[in-house]
Coordinates of C-alpha atoms in Angstrom, one line a residue:
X134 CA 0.0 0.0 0.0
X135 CA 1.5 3.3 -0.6
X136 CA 0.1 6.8 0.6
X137 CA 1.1 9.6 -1.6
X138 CA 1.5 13.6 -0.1
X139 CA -2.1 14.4 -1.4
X140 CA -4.0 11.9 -0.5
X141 CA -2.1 11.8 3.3
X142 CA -3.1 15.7 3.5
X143 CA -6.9 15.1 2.6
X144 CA -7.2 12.7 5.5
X145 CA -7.8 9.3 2.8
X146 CA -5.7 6.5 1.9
X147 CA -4.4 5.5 -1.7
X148 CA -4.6 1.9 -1.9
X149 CA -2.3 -0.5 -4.0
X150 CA 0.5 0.6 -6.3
X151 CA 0.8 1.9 -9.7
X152 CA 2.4 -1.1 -12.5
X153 CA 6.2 -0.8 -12.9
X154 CA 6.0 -1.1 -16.7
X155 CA 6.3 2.3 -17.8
X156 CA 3.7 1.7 -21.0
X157 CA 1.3 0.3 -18.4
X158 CA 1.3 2.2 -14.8
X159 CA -1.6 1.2 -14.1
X160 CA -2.7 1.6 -10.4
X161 CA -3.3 -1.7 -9.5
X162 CA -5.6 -2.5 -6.1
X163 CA -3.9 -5.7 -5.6
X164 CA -0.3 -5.3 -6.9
X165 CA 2.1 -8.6 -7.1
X166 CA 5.5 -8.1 -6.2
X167 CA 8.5 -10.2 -8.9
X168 CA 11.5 -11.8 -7.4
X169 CA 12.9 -8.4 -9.2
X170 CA 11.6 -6.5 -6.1
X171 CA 9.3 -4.7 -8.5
X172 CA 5.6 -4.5 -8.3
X173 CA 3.4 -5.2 -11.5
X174 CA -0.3 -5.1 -12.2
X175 CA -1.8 -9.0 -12.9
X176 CA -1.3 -8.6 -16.5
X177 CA 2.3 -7.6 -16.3
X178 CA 3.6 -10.1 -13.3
X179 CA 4.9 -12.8 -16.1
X180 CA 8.7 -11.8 -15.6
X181 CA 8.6 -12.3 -19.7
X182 CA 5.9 -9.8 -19.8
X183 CA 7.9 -7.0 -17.9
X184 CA 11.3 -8.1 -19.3
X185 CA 12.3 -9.5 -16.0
X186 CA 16.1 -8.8 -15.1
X187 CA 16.0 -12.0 -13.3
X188 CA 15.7 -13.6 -16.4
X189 CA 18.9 -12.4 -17.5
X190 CA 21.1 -13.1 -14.5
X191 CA 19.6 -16.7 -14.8
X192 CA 22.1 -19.1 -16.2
X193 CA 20.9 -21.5 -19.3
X194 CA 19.8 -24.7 -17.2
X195 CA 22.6 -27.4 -18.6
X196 CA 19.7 -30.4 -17.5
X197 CA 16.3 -30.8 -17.2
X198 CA 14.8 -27.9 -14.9
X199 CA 11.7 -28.5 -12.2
X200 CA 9.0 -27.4 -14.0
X201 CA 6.9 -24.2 -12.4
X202 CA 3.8 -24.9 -10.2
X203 CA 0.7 -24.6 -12.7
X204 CA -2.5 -22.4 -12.2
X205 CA -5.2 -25.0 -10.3
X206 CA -7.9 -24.0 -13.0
X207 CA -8.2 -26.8 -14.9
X208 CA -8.5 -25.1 -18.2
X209 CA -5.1 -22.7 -17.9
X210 CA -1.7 -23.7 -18.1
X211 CA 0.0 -20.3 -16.2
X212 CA 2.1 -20.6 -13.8
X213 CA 0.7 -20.3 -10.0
X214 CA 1.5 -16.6 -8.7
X215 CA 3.2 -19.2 -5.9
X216 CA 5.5 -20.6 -8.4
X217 CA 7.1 -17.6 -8.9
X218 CA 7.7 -16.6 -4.8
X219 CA 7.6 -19.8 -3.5
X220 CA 11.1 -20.6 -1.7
X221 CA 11.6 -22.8 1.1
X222 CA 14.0 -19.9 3.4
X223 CA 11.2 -17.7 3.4
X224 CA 8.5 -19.5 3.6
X225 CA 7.6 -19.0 7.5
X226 CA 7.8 -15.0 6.8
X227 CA 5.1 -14.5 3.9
X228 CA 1.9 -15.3 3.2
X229 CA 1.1 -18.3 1.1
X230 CA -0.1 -17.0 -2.8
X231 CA -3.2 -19.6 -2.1
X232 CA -6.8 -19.0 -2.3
X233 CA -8.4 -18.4 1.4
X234 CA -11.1 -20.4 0.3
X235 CA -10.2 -23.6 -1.2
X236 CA -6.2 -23.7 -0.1
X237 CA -5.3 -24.1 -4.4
X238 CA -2.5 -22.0 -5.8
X239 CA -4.0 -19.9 -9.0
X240 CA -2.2 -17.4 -11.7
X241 CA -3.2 -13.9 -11.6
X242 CA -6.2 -14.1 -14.0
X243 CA -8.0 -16.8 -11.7
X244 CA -6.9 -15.5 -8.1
X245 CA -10.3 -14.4 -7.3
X246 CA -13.0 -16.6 -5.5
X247 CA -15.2 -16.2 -9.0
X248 CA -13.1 -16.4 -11.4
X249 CA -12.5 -20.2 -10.8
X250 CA -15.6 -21.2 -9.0
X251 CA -14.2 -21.3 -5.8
X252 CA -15.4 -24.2 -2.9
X253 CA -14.6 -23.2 0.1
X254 CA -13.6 -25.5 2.7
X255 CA -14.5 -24.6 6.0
X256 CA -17.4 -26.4 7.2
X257 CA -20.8 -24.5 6.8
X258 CA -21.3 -25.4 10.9
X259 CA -18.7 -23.5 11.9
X260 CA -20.3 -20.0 11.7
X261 CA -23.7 -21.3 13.2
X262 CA -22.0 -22.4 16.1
X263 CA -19.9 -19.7 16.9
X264 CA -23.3 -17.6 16.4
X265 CA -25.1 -19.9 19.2
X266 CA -22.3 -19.2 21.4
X267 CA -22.8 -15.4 21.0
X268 CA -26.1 -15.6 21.7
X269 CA -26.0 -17.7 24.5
X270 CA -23.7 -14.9 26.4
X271 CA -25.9 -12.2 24.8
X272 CA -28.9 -13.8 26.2
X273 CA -27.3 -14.8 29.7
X274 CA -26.2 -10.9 30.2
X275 CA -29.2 -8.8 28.9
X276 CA -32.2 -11.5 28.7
X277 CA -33.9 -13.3 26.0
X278 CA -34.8 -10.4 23.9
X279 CA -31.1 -9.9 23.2
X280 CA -31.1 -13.3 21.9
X281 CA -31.4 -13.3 18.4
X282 CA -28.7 -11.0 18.0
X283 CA -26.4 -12.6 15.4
X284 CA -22.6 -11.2 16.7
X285 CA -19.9 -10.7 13.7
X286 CA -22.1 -12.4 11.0
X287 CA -21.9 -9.8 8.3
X288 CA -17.6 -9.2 9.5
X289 CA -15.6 -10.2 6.9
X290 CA -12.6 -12.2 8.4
X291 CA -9.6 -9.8 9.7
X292 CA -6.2 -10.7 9.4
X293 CA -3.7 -11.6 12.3
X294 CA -0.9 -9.2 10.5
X295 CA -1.0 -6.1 11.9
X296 CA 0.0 -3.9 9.2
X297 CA -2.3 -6.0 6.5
X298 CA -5.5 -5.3 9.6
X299 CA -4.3 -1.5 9.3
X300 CA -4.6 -1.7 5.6
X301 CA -8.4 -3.7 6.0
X302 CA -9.8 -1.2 8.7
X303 CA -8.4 2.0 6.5
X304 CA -10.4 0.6 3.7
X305 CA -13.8 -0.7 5.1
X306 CA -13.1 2.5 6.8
X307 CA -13.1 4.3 3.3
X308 CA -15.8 2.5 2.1
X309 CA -18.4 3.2 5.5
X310 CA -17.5 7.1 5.1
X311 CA -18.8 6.8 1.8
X312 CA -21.7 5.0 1.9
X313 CA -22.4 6.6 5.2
X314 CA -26.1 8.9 5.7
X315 CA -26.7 11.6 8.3
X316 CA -29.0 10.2 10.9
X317 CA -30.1 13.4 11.9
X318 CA -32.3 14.8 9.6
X319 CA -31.0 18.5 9.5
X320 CA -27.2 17.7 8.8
X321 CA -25.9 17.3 5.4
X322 CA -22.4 16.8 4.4
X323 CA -21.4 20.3 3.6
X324 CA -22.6 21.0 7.1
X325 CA -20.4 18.5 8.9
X326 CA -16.1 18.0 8.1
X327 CA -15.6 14.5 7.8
X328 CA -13.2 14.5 10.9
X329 CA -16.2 15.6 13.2
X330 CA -18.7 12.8 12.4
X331 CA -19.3 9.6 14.1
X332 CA -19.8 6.9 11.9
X333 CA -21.6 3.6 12.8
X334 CA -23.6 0.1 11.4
X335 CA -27.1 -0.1 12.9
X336 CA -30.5 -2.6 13.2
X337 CA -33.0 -3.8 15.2
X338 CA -32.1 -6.6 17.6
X339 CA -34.6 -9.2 15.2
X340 CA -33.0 -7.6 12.0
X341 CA -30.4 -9.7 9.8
X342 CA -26.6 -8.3 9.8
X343 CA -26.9 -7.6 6.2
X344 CA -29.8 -5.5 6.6
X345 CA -27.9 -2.9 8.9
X346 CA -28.0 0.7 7.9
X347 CA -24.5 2.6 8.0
X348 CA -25.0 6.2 9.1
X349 CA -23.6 8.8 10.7
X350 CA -23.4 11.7 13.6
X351 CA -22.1 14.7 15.1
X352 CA -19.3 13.6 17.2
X353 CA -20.8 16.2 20.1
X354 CA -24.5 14.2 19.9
X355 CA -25.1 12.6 23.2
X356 CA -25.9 8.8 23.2
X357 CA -30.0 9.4 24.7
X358 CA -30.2 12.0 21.1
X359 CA -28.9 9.7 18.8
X360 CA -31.4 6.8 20.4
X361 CA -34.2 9.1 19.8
X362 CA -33.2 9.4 16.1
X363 CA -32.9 5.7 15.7
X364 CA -35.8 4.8 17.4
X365 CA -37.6 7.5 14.8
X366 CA -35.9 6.2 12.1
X367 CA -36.3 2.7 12.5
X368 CA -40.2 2.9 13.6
X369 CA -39.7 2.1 17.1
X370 CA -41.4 3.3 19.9
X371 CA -40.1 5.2 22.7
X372 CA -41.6 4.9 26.2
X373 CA -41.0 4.5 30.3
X374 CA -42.7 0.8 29.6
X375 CA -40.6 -0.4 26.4
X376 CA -37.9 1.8 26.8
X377 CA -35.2 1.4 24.1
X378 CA -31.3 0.1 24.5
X379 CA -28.0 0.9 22.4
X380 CA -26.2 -2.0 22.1
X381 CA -22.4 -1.9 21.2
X382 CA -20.7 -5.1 19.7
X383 CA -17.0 -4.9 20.2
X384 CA -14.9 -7.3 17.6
X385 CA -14.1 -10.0 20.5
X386 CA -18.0 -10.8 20.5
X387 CA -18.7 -8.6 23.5
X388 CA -21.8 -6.3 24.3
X389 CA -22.0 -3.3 26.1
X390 CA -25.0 -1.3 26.7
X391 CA -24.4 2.2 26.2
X392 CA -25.4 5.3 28.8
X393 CA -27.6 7.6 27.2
X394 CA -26.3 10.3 29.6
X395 CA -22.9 9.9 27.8
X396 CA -21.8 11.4 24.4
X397 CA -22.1 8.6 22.0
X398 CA -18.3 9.5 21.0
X399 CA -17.1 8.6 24.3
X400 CA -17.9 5.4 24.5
X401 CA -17.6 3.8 21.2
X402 CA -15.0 4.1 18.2
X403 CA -15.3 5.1 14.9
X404 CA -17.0 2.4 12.5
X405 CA -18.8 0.5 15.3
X406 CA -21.5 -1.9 14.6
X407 CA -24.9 -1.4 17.2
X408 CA -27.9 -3.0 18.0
X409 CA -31.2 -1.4 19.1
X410 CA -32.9 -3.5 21.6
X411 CA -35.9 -3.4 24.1

């Protein structure tokens, strides 16, 4: 990932790296890096494709040379993007070029999950138990209405490297500011800098994850405000007999009711997914 002067001063994040070809430069989301220390765009990877230095320094094999690992597609005889960084001393240090899913080693043109009809294998039970489990705590701490929350059902996977879970949470956090509507009814974004809004993921406790709405508010609204607006907005009635809660999930599975005498700022972070309950 690389962050150029302009786009560091505006606050946003370039993401990838432009080709190294000079005919090509094109700014690739997904750069691959060549044994040349170079990075290249999926089209331009093929060290004979960039005329590869490598190559050069290589002497002529005098016998029969191991052949490279081919793509897993069945239909493609590339090389694997494996075969090319694939060695043996370094092979605790870096990522394996595989495909999360199914575990096969692919060229650039059939690295994503689609393109080669990807089966995935981690069991399809694995998710629904580690949903019962967060609803078990959910419902031992706040009651049986906070059962059917679904915890981390709509998260995509994080990564254990800290600098590639810096890159992911600059880029879902790129992609929540944009998609992002003001809750309040009477901001707009000319009214509001980016840097003093509050953005968050919200449902209904008996909503599906994937029907959350992602909005956002003033970084000075206090939490009882922004639960009037949500209860408003979501159709759901406010009163001293079915009063309404703000839930926060935290990322270890975790809930924590919010005080509405509290600013909402102070007590969650930027990007936080919540749940309004009874």
């Amino acid at each position: 990932m690389s962050v150029s002067d302009s786009a560091s001063g505006s606050g946003l994040v370039q993401v990838g790296a432009h080709c190294s070809l000079s005919v090509c430069n094109l700014n690739d989301f997904l750069p691959i890096r060549c044994k040349c220390d170079k990075l290249f765009c999926r089209d331009h990877i093929i060290p004979e494709a960039h005329d590869c230095p490598i190559l050069v320094q290589q002497p002529k094999a005098t016998g029969s040379s191991p052949k490279l690992q081919r793509c897993a597609a069945s239909s493609c005889n590339k090389p694997s993007l494996e075969a090319y960084i694939a060695n043996a001393e370094v092979a605790t240090q870096r990522s394996p070029a595989l495909c999360p899913g199914c575990r096969h080693a692919f060229c650039a043109e059939h690295r994503e999950p689609k393109a080669h009809s990807c089966s995935p294998l981690q069991s399809p039970r694995e998710p629904t138990q580690k949903n019962a489990t967060a609803k078990a705590l959910l419902s031992k701490h706040f009651g049986s209405t906070i059962s059917n929350v679904s915890v981390n059902a709509s998260r995509p996977a994080l990564s254990s490297n800290p600098k590639k879970l810096a890159q992911q949470q600059q880029v879902a956090a790129m992609k929540m500011r944009h998609k992002a509507k003001p809750a309040d009814p009477k901001d707009t974004p000319a009214s509001v800098p980016v840097d003093q809004r509050l953005h968050i993921k919200v449902r209904r406790v008996e909503d599906d994850p994937i029907s959350e709405q992602i909005l956002w508010f003033r970084k000075s609204t206090w939490t009882g405000r922004a639960l009037d607006m949500l209860g408003s907005l979501f159709k759901m009635t406010i009163s001293d007999t079915e009063p309404l809660k703000l839930l926060y999930v935290t990322d270890d599975e975790a809930t924590v009711v919010l005080s509405n005498d509290k600013a909402l700022a102070n007590q969650i972070p930027d990007g936080a997914s919540l749940v309004l309950s009874r």
